[in-house]
Coordinates of C-alpha atoms in Angstrom, one line a residue:
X5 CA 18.0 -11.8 -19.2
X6 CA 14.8 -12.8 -17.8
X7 CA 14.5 -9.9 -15.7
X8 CA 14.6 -7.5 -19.0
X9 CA 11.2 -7.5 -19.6
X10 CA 10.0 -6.2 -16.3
X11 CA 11.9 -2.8 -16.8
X12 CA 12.5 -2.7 -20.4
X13 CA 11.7 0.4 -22.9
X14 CA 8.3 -0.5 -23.5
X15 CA 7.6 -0.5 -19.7
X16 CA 9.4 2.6 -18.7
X17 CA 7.3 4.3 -21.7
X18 CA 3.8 3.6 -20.3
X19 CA 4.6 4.4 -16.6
X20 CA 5.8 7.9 -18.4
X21 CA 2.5 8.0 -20.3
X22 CA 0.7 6.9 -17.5
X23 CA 2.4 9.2 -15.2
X24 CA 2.2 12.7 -17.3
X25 CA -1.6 12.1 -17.9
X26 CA -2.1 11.7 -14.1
X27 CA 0.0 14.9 -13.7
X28 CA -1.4 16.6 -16.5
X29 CA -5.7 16.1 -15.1
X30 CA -4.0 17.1 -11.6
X31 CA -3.1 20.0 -12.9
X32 CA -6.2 21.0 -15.0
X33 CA -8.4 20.7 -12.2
X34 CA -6.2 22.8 -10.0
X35 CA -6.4 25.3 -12.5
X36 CA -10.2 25.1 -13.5
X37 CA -10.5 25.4 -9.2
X38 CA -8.6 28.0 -8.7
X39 CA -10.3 30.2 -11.7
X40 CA -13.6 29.1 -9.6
X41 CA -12.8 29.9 -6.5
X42 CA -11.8 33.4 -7.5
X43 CA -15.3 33.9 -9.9
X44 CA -17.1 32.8 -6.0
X45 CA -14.8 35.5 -4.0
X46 CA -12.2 33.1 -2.4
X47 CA -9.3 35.6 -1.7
X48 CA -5.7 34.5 -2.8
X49 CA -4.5 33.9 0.0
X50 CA -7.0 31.5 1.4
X51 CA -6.4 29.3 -2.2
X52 CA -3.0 29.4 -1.6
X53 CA -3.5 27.9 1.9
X54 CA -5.6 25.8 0.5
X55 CA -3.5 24.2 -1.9
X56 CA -0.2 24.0 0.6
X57 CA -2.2 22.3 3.5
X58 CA -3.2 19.4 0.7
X59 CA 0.3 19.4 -0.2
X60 CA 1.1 18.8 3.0
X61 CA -1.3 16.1 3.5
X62 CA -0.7 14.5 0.1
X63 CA 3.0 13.3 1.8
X64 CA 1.6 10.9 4.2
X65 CA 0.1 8.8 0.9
X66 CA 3.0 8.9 -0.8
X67 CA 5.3 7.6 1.6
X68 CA 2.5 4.8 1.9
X69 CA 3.1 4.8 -1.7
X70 CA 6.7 4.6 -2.1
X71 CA 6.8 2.1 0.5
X72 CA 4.2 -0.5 -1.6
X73 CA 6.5 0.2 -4.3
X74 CA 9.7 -1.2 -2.5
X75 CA 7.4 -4.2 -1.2
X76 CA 6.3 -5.2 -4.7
X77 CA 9.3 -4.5 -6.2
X78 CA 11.0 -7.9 -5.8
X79 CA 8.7 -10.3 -7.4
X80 CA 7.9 -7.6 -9.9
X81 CA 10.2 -4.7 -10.3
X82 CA 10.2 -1.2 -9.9
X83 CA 8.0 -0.2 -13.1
X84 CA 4.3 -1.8 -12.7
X85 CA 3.9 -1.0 -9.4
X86 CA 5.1 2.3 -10.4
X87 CA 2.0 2.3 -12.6
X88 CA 0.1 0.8 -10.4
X89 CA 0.3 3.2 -7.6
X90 CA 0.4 6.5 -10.0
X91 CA -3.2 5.5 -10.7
X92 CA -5.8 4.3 -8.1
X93 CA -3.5 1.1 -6.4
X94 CA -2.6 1.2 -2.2
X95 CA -1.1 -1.7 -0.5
X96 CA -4.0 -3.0 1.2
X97 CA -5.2 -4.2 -2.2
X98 CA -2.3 -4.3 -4.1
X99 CA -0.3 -7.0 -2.0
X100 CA -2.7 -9.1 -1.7
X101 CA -3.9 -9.4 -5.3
X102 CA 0.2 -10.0 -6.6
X103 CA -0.1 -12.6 -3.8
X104 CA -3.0 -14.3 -5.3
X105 CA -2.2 -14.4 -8.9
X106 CA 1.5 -15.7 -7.6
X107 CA -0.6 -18.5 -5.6
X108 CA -2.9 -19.3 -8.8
X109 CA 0.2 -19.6 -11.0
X110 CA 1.5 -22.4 -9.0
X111 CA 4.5 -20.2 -7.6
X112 CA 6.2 -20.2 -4.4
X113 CA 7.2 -17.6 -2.4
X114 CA 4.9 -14.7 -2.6
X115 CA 6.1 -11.5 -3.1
X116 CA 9.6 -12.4 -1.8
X117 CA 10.3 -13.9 -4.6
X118 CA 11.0 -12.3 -8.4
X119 CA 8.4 -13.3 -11.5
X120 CA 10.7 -14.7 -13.9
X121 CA 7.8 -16.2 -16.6
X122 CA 6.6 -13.2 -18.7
X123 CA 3.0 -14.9 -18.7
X124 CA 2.4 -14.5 -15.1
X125 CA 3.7 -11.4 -15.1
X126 CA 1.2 -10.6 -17.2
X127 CA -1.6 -13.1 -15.5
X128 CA -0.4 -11.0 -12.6
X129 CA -0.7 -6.9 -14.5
X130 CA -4.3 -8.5 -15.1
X131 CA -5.3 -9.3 -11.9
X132 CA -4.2 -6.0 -10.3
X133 CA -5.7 -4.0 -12.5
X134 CA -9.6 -5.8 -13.1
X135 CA -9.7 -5.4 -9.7
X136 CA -9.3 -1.9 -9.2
X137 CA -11.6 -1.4 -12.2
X138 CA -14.5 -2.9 -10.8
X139 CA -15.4 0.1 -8.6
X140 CA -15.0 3.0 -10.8
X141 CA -18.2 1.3 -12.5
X142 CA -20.2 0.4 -9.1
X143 CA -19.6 3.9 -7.3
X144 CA -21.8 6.1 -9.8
X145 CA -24.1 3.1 -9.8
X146 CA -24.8 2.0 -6.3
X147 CA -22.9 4.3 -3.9
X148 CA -25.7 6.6 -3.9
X149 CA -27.9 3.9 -2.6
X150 CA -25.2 2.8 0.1
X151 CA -24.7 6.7 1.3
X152 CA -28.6 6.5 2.2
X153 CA -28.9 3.1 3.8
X154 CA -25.1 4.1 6.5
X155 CA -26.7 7.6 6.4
X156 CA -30.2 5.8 8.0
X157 CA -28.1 3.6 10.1
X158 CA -25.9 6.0 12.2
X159 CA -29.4 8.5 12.4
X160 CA -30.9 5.1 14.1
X161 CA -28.2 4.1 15.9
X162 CA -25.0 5.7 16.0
X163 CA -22.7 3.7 18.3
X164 CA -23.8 0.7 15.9
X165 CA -22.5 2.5 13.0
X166 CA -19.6 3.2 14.8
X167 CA -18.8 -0.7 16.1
X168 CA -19.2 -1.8 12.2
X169 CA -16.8 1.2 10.9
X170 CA -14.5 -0.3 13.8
X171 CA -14.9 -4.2 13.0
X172 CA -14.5 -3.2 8.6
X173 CA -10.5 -1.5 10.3
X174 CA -9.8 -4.6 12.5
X175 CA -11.0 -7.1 9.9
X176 CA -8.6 -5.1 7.2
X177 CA -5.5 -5.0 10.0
X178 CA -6.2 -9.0 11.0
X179 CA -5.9 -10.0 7.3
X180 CA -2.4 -8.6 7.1
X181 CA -1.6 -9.6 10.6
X182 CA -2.4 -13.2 9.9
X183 CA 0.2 -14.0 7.4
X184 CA 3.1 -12.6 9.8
X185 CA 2.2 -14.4 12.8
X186 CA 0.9 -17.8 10.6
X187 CA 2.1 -17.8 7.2
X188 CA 3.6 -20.3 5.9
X189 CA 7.1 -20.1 3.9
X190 CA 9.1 -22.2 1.3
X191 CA 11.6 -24.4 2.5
X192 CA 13.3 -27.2 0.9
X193 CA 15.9 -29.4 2.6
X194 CA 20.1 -29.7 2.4
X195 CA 22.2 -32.6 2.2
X196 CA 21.9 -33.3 5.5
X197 CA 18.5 -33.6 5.7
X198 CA 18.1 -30.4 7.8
X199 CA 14.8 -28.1 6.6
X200 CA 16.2 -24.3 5.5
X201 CA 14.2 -21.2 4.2
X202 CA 13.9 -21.0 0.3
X203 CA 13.4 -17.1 0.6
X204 CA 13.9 -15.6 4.0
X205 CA 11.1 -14.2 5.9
X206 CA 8.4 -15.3 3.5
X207 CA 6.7 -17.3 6.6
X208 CA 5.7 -16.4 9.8
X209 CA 9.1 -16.0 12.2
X210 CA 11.2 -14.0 13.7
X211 CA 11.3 -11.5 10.9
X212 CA 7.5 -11.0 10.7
X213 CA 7.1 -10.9 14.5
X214 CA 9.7 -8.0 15.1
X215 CA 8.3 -6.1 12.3
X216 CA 4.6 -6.2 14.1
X217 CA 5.6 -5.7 17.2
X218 CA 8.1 -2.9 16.3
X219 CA 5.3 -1.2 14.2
X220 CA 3.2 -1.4 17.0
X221 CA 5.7 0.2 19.5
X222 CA 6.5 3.0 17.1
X223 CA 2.7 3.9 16.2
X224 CA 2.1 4.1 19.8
X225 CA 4.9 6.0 20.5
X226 CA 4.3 8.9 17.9
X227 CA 0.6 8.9 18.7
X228 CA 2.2 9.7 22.0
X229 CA 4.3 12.7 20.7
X230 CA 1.8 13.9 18.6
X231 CA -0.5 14.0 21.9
X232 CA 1.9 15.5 23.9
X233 CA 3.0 17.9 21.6
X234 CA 0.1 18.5 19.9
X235 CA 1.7 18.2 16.6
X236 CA -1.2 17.7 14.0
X237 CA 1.4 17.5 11.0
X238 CA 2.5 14.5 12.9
X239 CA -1.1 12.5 12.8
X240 CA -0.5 12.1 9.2
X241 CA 2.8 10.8 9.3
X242 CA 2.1 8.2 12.1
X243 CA 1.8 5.6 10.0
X244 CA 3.8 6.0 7.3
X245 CA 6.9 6.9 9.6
X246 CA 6.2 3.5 11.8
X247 CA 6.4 1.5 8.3
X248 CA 9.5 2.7 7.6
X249 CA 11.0 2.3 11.1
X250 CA 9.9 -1.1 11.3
X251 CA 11.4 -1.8 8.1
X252 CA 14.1 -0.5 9.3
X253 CA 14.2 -3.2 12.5
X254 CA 14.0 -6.2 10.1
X255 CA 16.7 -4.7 8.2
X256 CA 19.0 -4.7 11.2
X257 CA 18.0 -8.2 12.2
X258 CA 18.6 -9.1 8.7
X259 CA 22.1 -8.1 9.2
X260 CA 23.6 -8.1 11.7
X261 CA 21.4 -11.5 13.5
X262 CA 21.3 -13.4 10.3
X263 CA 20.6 -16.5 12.0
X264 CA 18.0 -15.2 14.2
X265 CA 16.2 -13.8 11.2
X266 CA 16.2 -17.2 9.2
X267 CA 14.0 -18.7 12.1
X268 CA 10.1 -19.5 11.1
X269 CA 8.1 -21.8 12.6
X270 CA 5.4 -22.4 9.5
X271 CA 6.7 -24.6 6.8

């Protein structure tokens, strides 16, 4: 019953809406760019090309995508971060903006745990999508301006452009890392006076650890094959692929080591 409002009618019909007009503008560019390139002399076949290697390159995101999707879609369905994500969302912002409007509204459990109250979910629809607005204003205004002053910096000083592009990545990375080696989960306490998880793997334990390390292994390991092999399809997929396999450790452990995977040591 309370779950109804996150994947009712109303819902389903703006993700369609949403989703054909996203379609619909891909589509009209495509076609205004491929009448262009042929009034400038592009032959056929180097359009066609063109338009299967972005294909190609456009799976990567999407798995990214899909995966956000299935990470959201406990506390708050399958529909808005449907939405989301068919717009201008990605999981390094999306995540942590649910997270904070779940935090503000005096909830527990982060993402791992569903929104039942309609006015957070909509506190929450708010937050995630002010913030993603905010740019689309301040890249025709100051982007320019910003292009110039990195542009000036790496003519200067390359390396040092370099080191800051490298700290922004690691910054980003340590951010998410944080939570899985640190974070602190629910817990509450049974009759016996013994602590136990409220929603399993929300804090930092043995759940969060196997999914970094795993990642890490797997990232390494295709980075490897794609070295080896020099398989440049695979560079995009790297990422992506180790996601999913390292989802697909914590699964295991979920199942088959249940009481392994209930171990966190942040409460």
């Amino acid at each position: 019953m309370f779950q109804d409002f996150k994947s009712d009618g109303f819902m389903f019909m703006l993700a369609v809406g949403i989703v054909v007009f996203v379609i619909a503008q891909s589509l009209f560019f495509m076609i205004r760019a491929v009448k262009r390139g042929k009034e400038l002399g592009i032959t056929k076949d180097q359009i066609k090309n063109t338009i299967t290697s972005s294909a190609v390159f456009s799976i990567a995101p999407a798995i990214s995508i899909a995966i956000t999707v299935i990470v959201l879609s406990v506390a708050l369905g399958y529909v808005l971060p449907w939405i989301r994500l068919s717009v201008i969302g990605a999981i390094q912002y999306e995540v942590p903006a649910a997270e904070a409007a779940i935090e503000a509204a005096g909830l527990s459990g982060g993402i791992g745990r569903p929104v039942t109250d309609p006015k957070v979910f909509v506190a929450i629809t708010w937050v995630m999508t002010l913030g993603c607005l905010l740019p689309l204003f301040l890249i025709p205004i100051i982007l320019k301006k910003v292009q110039k002053s990195v542009s000036g910096a790496v003519n200067k000083n390359a390396k040092w452009a370099d080191l800051m592009s490298a700290a922004a990545f690691i910054g980003l990375i340590a951010a998410f890392l944080s939570r899985g080696i640190a974070g602190i989960g629910e817990v509450s306490v049974n009759e016996a006076g013994e602590k136990v998880n409220v929603v399993l793997g929300d804090g930092a334990g043995v759940l969060s650890i196997s999914a970094i390390i795993s990642s890490i292994i797997f990232m390494l390991i295709l980075t490897f094959i794609n070295k080896k092999l020099k398989a440049k399809w695979l560079e995009a997929l790297a990422m992506p692929l180790s996601m999913i396999l390292a989802m697909g450790v914590v699964v295991l452990i979920s199942s088959f080591a249940p009481d392994l995977a209930a171990i966190e040591w942040r409460y």
